[in-house]
Short mmCIF file of C-alpha atoms in Angstrom, two decimals:
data_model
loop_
_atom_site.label_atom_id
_atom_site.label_comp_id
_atom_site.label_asym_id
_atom_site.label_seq_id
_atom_site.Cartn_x
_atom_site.Cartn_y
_atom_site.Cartn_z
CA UNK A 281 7.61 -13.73 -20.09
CA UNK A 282 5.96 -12.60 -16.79
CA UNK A 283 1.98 -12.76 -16.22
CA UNK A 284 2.01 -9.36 -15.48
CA UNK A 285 4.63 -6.65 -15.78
CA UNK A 286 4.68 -3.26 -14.51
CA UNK A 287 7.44 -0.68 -14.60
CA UNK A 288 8.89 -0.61 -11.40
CA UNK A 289 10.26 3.20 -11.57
CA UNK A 290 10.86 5.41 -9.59
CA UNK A 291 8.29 7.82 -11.04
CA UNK A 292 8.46 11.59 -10.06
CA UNK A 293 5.86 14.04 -10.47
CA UNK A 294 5.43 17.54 -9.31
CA UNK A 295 2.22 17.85 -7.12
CA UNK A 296 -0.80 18.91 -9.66
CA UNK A 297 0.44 16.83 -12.44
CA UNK A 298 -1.63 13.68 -14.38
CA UNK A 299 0.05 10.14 -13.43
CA UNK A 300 -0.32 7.49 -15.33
CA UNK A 301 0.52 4.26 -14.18
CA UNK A 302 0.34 1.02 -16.64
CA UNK A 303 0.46 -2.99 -16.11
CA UNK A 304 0.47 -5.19 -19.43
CA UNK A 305 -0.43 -9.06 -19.52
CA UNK A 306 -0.10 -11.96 -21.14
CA UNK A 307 -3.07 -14.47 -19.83
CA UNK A 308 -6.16 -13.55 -21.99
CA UNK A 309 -8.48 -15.18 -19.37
CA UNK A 310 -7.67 -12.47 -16.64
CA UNK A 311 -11.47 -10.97 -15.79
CA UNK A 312 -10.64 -8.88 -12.66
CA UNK A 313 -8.80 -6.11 -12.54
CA UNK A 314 -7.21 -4.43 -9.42
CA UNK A 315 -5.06 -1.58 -8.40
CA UNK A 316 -3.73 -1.35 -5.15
CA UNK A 317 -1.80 1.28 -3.43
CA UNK A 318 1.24 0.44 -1.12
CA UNK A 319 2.54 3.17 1.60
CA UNK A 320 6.33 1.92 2.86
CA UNK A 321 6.30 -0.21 5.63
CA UNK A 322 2.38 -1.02 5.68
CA UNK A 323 0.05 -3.41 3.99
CA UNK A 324 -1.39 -3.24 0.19
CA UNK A 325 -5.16 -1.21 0.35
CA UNK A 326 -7.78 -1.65 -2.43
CA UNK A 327 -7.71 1.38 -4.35
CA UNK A 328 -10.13 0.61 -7.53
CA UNK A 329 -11.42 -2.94 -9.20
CA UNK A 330 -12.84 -2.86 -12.56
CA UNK A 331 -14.35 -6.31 -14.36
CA UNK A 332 -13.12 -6.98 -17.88
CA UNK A 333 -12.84 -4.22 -20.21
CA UNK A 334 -14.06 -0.70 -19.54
CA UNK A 335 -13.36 2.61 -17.79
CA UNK A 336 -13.53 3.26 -13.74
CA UNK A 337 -13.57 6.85 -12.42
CA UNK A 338 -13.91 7.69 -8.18
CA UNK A 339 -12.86 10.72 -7.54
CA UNK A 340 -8.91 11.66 -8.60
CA UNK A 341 -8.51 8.28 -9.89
CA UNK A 342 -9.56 6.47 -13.41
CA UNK A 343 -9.09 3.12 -13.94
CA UNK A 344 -9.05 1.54 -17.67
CA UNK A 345 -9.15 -1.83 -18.92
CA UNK A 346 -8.20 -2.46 -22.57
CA UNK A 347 -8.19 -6.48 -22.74
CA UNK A 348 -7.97 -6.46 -26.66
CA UNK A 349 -4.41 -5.21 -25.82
CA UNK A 350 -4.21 -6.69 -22.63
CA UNK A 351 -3.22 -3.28 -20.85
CA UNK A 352 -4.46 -2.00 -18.08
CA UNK A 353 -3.99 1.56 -16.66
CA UNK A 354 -4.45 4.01 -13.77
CA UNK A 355 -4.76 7.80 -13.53
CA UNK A 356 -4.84 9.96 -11.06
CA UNK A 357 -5.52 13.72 -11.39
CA UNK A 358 -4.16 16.97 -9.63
CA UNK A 359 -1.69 14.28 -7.86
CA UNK A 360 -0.72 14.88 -4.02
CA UNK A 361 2.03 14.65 -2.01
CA UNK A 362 -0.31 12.30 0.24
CA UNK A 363 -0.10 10.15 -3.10
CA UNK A 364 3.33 9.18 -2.71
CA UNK A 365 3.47 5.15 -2.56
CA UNK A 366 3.92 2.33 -4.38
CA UNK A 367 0.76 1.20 -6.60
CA UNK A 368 0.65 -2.43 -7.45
CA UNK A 369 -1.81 -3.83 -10.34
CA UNK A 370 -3.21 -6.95 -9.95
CA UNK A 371 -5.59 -9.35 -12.09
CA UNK A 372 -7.45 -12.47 -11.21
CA UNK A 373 -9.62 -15.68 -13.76
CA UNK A 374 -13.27 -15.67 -13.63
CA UNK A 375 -14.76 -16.81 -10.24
CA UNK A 376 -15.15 -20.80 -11.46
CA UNK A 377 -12.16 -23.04 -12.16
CA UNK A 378 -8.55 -23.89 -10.74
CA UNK A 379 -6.59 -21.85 -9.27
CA UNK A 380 -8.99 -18.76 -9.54
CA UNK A 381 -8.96 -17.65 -6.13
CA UNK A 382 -5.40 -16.60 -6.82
CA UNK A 383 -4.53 -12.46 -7.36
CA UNK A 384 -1.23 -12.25 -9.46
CA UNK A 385 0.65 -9.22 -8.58
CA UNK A 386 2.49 -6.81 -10.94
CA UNK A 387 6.10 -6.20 -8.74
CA UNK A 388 4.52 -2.43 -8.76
CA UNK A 389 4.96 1.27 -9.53
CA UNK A 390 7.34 3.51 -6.60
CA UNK A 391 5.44 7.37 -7.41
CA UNK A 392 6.98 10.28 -5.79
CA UNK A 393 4.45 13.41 -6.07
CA UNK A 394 6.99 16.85 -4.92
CA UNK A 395 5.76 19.70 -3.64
CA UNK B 154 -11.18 -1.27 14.36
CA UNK B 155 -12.17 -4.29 11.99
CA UNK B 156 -9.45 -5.43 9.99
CA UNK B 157 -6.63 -7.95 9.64
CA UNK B 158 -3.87 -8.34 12.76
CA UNK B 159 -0.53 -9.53 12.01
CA UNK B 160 1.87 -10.46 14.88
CA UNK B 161 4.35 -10.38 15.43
CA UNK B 162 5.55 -6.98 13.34
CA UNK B 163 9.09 -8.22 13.50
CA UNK B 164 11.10 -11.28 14.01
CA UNK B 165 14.74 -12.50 13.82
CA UNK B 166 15.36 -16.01 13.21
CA UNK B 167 18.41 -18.29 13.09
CA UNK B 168 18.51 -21.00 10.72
CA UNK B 169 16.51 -24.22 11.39
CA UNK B 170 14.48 -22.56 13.91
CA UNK B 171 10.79 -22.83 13.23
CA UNK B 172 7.76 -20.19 14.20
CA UNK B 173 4.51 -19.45 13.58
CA UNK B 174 3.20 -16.01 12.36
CA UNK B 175 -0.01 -15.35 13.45
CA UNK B 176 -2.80 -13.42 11.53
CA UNK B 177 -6.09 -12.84 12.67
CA UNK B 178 -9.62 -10.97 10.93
CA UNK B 179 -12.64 -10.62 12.88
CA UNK B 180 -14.75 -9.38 9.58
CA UNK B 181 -15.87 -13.22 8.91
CA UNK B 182 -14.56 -13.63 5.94
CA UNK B 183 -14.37 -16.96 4.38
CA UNK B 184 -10.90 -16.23 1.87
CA UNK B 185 -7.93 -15.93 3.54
CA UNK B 186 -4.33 -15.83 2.38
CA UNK B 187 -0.24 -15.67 3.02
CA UNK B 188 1.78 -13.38 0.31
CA UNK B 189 5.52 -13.08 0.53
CA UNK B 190 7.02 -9.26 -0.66
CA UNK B 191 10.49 -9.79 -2.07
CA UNK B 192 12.30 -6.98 -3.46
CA UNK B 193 12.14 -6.91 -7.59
CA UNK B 194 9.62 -9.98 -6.99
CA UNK B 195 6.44 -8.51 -6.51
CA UNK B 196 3.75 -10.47 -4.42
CA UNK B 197 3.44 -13.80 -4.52
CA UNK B 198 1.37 -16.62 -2.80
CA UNK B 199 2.28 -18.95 -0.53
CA UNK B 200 -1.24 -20.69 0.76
CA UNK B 201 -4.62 -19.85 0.66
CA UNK B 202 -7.81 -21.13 2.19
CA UNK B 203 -11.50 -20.78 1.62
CA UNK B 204 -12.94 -21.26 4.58
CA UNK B 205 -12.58 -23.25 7.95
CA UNK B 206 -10.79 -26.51 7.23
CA UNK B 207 -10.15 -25.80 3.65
CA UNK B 208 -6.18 -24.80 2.66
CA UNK B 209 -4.14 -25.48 -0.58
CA UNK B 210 -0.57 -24.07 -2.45
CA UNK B 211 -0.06 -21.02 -3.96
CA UNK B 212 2.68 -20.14 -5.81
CA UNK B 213 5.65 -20.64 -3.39
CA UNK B 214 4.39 -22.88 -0.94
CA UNK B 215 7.64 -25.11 0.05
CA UNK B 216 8.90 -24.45 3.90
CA UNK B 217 5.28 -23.55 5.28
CA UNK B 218 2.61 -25.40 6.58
CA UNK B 219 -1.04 -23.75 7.19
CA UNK B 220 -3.92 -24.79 9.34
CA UNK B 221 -7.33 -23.08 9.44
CA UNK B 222 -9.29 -24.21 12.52
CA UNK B 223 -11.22 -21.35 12.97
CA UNK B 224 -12.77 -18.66 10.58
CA UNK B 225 -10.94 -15.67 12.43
CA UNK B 226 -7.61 -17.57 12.31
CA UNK B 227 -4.92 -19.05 9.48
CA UNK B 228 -1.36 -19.00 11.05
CA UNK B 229 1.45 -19.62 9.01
CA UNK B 230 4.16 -22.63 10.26
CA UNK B 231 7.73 -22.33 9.05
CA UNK B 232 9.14 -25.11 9.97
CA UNK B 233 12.84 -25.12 9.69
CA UNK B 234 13.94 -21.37 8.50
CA UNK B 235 15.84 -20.78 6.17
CA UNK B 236 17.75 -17.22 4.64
CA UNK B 237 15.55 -17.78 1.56
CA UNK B 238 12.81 -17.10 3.81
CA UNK B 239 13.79 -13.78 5.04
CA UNK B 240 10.81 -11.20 3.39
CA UNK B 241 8.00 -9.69 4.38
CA UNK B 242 4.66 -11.44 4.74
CA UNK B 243 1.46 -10.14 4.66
CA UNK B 244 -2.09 -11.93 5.43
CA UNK B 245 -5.27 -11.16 3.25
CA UNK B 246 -8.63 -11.84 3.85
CA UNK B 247 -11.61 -11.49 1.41
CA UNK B 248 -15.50 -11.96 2.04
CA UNK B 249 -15.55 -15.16 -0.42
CA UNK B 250 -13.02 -16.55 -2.29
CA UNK B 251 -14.30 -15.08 -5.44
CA UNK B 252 -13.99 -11.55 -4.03
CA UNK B 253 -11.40 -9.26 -5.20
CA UNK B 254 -11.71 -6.87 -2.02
CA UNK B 255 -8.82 -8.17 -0.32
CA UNK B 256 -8.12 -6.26 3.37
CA UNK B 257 -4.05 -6.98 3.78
CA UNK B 258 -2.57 -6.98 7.12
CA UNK B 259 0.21 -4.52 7.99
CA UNK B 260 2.75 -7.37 7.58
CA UNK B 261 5.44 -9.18 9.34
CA UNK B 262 9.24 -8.56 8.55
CA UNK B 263 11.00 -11.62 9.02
CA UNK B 264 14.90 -11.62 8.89
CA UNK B 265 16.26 -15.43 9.04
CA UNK B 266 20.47 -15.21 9.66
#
């Protein structure tokens, strides 16, 4: 079993619609939670961070943490065309110990938003 | 602009030649870091370092060598390529190694034949 696994897709949406975009995990001593977004051919950006369990909101986008399940989840709102990438989840340990510096990647979400 | 510089942006190799890609931030930021994107393998690291002088092994570490003279700098040696190697790389950099705001380069596509 993977650390982390994430649907890879494709998901399609038409613009306006709810995403929801989902990672599950299997190390119970992941603290940090990350999603990223991906446009092709260019580098991974921050989009939202959360710490342990517990609900995230900026703007169009809600991030949610359910550790009990170990699930983690990201929604965006009235979705864009512009919103059209790849979105990658990613978790990381507590600041102290080995090997905590390290972000483990979910292989990531493709999300087409039509027109 | 601030950010993270990645050069080159592409690159051809033939087997058992060796290179260096470069990366560069001029944010000062102590964390920095090599990922390899593989198709249907997600991110995954190669080496890492927390600050100048200071590098260990990721996940996938075998075929590159790392050196980080410099807080701006943390090149990335491979140093006999192989077809394994072909991906795309990306550099990250991150305030403090316990920071989870990591600024990724564009990347560096890297086709070994």
């Amino acid at each position: 079993q993977k650390e982390v696994e994430q649907d890879p897709g494709p998901l399609s949406v038409p613009e306006g619609a709810i995403v929801s975009l989902n990672c599950t995990y299997s190390n119970s001593a992941f603290q940090y939670f990350m999603w990223y977004r991906q446009y092709s051919r260019k580098g991974p950006e921050l989009l939202m961070y959360t710490y342990s369990s517990g609900n995230k909101e900026d703007g169009r986008f809600t991030a949610q943490v359910d550790k009990s399940s170990k699930y983690i989840s990201l929604f965006i709102r009235d979705s864009q065309p512009s919103d059209s990438a790849t979105y990658l989840c990613a978790m990381r340990l507590s600041y102290s110990g080995a090997g905590s510096y390290q972000l483990t990647f979910g292989k990531g979400t493709k999300l087409s938003v039509i027109p | 602009n601030a950010g993270v510089t990645q050069t080159p942006k592409f690159q051809v190799l033939k087997t058992g030649q060796s290179m260096t890609l470069q990366c560069a931030q001029d944010m000062n930021h102590e964390y920095m870091s090599w990922y390899r994107q593989d198709p249907g393998m997600g991110l995954r690291l190669i080496h890492y370092s927390v600050g100048a002088g200071i590098t260990d092994q990721g996940e996938v570490p075998n075929g590159y060598n790392v050196s980080r003279s410099t807080t701006e700098d943390f090149p990335l040696r491979l140093l006999s390529a192989a077809p394994s190697q072909t991906s795309v790389y990306f550099c990250a950099s991150s305030p403090t190694a316990g920071g989870y705001g990591y600024t990724f380069g564009s990347g560096t596509r890297l086709t070994v034949v």
